[in-house]
Coordinates of C-alpha atoms in Angstrom, one line a residue:
X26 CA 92.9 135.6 99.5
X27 CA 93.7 133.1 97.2
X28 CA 96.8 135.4 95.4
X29 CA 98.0 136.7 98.6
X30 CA 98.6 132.2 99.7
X31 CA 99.6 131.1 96.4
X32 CA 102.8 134.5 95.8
X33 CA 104.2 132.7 98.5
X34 CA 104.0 129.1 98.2
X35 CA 105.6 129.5 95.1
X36 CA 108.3 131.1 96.5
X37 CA 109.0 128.3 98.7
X38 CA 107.6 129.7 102.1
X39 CA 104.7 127.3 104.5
X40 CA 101.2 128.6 104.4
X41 CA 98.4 128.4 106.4
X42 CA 94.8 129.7 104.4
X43 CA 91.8 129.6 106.8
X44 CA 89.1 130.7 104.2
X45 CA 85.2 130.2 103.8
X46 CA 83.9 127.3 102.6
X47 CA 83.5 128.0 98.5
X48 CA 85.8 130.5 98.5
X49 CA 88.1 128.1 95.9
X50 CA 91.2 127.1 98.3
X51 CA 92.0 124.3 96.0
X52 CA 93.1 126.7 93.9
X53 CA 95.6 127.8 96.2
X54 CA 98.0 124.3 95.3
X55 CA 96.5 123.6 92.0
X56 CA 98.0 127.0 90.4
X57 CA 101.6 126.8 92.2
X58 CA 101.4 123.1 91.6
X59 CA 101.8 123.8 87.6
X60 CA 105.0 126.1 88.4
X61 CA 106.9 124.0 90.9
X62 CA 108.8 121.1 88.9
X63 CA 107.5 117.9 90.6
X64 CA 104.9 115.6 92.5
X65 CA 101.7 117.3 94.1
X66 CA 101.4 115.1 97.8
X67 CA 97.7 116.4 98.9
X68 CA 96.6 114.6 102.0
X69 CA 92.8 114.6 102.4
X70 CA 91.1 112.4 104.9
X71 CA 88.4 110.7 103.3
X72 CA 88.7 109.2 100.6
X73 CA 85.3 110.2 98.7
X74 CA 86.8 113.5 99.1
X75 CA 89.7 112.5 97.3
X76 CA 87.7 111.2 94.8
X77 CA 85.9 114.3 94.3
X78 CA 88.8 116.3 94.1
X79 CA 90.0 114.0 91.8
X80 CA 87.2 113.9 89.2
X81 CA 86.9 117.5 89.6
X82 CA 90.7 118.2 88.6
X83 CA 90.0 115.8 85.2
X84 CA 86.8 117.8 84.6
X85 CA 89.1 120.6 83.8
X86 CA 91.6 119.1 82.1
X87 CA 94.3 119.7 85.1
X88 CA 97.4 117.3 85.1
X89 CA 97.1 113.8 85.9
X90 CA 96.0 112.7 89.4
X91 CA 96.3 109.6 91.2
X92 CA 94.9 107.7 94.6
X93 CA 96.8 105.9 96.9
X94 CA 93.9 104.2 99.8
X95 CA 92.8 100.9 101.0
X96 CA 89.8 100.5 98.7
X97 CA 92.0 100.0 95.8
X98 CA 92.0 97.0 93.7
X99 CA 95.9 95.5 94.3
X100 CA 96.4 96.3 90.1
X101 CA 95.0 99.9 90.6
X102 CA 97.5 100.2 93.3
X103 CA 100.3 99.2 91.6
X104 CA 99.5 101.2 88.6
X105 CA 99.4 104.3 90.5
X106 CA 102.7 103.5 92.0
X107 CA 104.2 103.2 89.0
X108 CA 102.7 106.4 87.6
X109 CA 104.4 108.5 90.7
X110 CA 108.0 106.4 89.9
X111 CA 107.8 107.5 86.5
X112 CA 107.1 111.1 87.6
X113 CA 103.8 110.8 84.8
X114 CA 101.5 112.3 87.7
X115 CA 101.2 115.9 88.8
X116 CA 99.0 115.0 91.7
X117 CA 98.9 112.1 94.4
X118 CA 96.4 111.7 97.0
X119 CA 96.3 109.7 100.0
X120 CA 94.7 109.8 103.4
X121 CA 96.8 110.7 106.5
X122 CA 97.3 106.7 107.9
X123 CA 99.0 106.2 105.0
X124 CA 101.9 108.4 105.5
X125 CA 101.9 105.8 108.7
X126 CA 103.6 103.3 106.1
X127 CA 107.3 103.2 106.0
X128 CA 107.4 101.9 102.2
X129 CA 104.7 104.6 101.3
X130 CA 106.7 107.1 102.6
X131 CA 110.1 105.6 101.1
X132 CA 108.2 105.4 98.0
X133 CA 106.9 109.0 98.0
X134 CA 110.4 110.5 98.9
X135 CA 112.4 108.8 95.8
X136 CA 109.6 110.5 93.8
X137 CA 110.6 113.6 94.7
X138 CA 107.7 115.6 96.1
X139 CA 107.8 119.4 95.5
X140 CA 104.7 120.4 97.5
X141 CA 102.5 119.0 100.2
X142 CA 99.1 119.6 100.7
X143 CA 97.3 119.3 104.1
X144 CA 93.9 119.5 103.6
X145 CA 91.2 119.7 106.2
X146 CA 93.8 120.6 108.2
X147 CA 91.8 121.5 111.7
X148 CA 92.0 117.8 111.4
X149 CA 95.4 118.3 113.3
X150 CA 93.6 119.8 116.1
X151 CA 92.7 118.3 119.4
X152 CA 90.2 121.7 119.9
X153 CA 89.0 121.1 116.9
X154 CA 85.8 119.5 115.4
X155 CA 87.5 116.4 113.3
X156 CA 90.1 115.6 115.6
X157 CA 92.3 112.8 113.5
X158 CA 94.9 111.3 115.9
X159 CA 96.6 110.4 111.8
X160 CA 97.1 114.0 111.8
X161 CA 99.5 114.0 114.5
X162 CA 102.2 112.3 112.7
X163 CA 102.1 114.0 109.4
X164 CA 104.7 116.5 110.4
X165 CA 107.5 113.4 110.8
X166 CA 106.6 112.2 107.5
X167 CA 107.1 115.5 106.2
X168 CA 110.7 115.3 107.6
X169 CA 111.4 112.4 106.0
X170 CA 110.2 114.1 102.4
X171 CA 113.0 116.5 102.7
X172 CA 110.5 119.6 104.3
X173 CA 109.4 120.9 100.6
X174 CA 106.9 124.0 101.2
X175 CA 103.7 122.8 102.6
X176 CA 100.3 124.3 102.1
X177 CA 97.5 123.9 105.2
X178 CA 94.0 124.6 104.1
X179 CA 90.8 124.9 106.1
X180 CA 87.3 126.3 106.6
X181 CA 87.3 126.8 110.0
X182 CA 90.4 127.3 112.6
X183 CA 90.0 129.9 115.5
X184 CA 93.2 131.6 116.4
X185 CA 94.1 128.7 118.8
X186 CA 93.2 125.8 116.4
X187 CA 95.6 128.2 113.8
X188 CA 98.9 127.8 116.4
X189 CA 97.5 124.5 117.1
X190 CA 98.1 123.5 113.3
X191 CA 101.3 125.3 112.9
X192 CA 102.9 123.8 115.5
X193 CA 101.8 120.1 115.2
X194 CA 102.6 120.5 111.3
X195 CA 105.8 122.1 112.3
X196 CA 105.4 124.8 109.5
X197 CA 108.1 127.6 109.1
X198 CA 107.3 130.4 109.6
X199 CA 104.4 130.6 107.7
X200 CA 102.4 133.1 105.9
X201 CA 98.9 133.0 107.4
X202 CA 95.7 133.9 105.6
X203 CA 92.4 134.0 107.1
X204 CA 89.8 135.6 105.3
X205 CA 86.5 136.9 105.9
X206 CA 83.6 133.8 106.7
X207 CA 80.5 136.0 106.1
X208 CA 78.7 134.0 103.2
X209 CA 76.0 136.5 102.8
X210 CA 73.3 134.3 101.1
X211 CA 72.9 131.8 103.9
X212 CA 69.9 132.9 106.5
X213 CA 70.9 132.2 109.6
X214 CA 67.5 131.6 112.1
X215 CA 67.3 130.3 115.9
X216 CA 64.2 128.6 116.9
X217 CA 64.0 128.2 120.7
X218 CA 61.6 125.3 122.5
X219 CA 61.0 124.9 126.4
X220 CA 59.3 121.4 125.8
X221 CA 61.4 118.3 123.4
X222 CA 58.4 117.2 121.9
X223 CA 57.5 121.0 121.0
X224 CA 61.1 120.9 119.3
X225 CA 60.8 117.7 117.4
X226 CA 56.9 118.7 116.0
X227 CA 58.8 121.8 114.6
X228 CA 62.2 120.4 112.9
X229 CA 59.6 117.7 111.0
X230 CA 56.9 120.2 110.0
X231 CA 59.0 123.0 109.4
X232 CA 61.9 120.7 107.3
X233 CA 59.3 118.9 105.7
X234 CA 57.8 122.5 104.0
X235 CA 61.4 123.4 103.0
X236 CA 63.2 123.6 99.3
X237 CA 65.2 120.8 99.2
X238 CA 68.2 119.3 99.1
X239 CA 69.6 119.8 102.8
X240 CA 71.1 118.4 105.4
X241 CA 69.2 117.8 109.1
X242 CA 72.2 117.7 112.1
X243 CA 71.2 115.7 115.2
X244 CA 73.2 114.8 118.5
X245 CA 72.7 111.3 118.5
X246 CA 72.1 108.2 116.3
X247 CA 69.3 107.3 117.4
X248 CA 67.8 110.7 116.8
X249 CA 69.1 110.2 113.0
X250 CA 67.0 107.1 112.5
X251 CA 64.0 109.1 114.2
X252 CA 63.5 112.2 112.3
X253 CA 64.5 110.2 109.0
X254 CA 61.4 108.1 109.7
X255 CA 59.5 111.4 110.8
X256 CA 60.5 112.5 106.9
X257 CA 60.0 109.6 105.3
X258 CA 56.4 109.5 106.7
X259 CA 55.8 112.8 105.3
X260 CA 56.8 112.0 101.8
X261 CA 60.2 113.1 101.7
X262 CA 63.1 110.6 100.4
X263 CA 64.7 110.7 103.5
X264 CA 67.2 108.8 105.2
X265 CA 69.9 108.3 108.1
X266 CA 73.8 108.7 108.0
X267 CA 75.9 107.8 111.0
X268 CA 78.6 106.2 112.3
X269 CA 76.9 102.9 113.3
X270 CA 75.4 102.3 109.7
X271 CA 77.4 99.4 107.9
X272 CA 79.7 101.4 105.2
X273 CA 77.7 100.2 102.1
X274 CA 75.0 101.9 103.6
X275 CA 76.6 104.9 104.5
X276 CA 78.2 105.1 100.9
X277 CA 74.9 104.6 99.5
X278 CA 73.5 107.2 101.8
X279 CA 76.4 109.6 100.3
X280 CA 76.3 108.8 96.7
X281 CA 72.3 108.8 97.0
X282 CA 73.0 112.8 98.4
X283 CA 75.1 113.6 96.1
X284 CA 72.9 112.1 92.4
X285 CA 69.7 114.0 93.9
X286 CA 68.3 110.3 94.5
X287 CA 67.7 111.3 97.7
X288 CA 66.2 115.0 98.8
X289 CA 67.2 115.2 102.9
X290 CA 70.2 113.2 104.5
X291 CA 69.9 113.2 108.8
X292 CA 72.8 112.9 110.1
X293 CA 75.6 113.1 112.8
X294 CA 79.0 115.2 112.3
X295 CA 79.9 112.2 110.8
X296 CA 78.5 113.7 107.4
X297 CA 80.5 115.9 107.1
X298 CA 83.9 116.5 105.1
X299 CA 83.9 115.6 101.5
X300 CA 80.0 116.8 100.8
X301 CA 80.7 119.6 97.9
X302 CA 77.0 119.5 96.7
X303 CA 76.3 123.3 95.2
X304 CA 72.4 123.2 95.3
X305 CA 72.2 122.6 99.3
X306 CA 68.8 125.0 100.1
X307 CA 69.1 124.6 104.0
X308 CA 71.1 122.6 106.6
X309 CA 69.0 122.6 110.3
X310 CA 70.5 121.9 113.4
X311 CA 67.7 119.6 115.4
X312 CA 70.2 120.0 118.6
X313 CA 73.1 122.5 119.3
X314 CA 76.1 121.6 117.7
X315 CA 79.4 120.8 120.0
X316 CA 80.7 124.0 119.0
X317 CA 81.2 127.2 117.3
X318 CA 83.4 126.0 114.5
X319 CA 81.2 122.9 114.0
X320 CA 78.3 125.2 113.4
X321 CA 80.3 127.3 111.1
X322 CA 81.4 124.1 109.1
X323 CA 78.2 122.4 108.8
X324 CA 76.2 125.3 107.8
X325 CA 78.6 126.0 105.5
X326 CA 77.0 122.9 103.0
X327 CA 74.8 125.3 102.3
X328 CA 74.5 127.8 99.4
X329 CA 77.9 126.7 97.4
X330 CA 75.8 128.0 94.8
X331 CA 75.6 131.5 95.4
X332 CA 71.9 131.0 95.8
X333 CA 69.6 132.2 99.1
X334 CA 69.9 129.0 101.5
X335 CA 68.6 129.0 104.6
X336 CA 70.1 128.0 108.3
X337 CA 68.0 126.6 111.4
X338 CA 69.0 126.0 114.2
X339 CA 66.2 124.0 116.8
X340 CA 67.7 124.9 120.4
X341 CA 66.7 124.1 124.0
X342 CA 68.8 125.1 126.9
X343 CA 69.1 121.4 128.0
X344 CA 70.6 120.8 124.8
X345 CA 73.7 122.1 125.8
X346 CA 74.0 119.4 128.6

């Protein structure tokens, strides 16, 4: 799949890749990015993903990459400005709110950008599972950089999340590739309960006997903090990761994940994008996920290895309410 997105691209046409999580879609903009003469614009919504893709690109040796986000120091700023003015950098990344700025986007169109890249582009979609409002207006800033051939990448997009991202990005007529989403070495397994406290005994006993590292998915925040406890009780270095946690924490939370300090995060969807860790051994689902695509994107932490992972899912029909 990867070949059959890049031919194009470097011919000059839109593309839309819809591929499984591992499957190397940064690949797709990082090979016609050393062919087409100018600045790589790759617009990633969080900005530990960006760093990621970042350090992963001067791991091997790839041209020069720079941020452009709010956590900056001023200096680090303008030295990554003056960087893209120059036309030293192959690679800028910055979040979608910052194509909001007028200057940014001034700025970005006197450097000449030859190729944009969308990434996490269900992002775009109001069906979709990361809705980001920021989305939205990417396709007027892209008007305002002259239209230069843009690249969408994501996981997960059913057909209607597909149109949805064409036509909010305003591609033309793009090439679309969706390839296969098996990943053969992830178990999937259902568990089904009548009674909630049945349910809870078994995501803690039966999480607590597992390989680790992995990932525990819950409904709510308060059910984060609970089975985090649960874990921690058990011996486990557990802890919780949601949207109410002061950033530090959550940062630490991520970065703790991520250096093998800790060996089970429980979280909301709001863990989520950004978490390339290869050695996941299981992610369970404590509740029913909101959706299909949600399921597919969260279970898809799992495995990046190749190795045998495993996927639970803990379900009551109330659940679903």
């Amino acid at each position: 799949g990867q070949l059959g997105a890049m031919e194009p691209l470097v011919q000059g046409r839109d593309v839309l890749a819809v591929m499984a999580t591992g499957s190397g879609k940064s690949a797709i903009y990082q090979v016609p990015a050393l062919l087409i003469e100018g600045t790589t614009l790759v617009i990633s919504p969080l900005i530990a993903l960006q760093n990621d893709q970042i350090a992963g690109l001067d791991a091997t040796s790839a041209p020069d990459a720079v941020a452009i986000n709010s956590r900056q120091r001023a200096s680090e700023t303008a030295a990554a400005w003056e960087t893209i003015r120059e036309r030293t950098v192959e690679y800028v990344f910055l979040a979608p709110e910052q194509l909001a700025n007028d200057e940014v986007v001034a700025r970005l169109s006197a450097a000449r950008v030859s190729l944009v890249v969308v990434d996490e582009a269900h992002c775009v979609s109001a069906w979709g599972h990361d809705f980001r409002p920021d989305y939205l207006r990417l396709a007027d800033a892209l008007d305002r950089l002259g239209r230069p051939p843009v690249v969408a990448l994501t996981a997960t997009a059913s057909p209607p999340v597909r149109q949805e991202i064409v036509e909010e990005l305003r591609l033309r007529d793009p090439v679309v590739i969706a390839s296969g989403f098996d990943r053969p070495n992830i178990d999937l397994a259902v568990e089904r309960y009548t009674a909630d406290a049945d349910k809870r005994r078994a995501v803690v006993e039966t999480v607590a006997g597992l390989e680790t590292p992995g990932l525990v998915y819950t409904a709510t925040r308060k059910d984060a903090e609970f089975y985090a406890a649960e874990l921690t009780e058990r011996g486990l270095r557990a802890a919780a990761y949601h949207a109410g946690l002061p950033a530090a924490t959550r940062e630490r939370v991520h970065h703790g994940f991520l250096d093998d300090e800790l060996e089970v995060v429980v979280a909301t969807s709001a863990f989520g994008m950004g978490i390339d860790k290869p050695d996941v051994r299981f992610v369970a689902h404590a509740s029913a996920p909101d959706s299909v695509d949600s399921y597919y994107q969260q279970i898809g932490r799992a495995g990046r290895d190749g190795l045998e992972a495993k996927a639970l899912l803990f379900y009551r029909p109330e659940d679903l309410s």
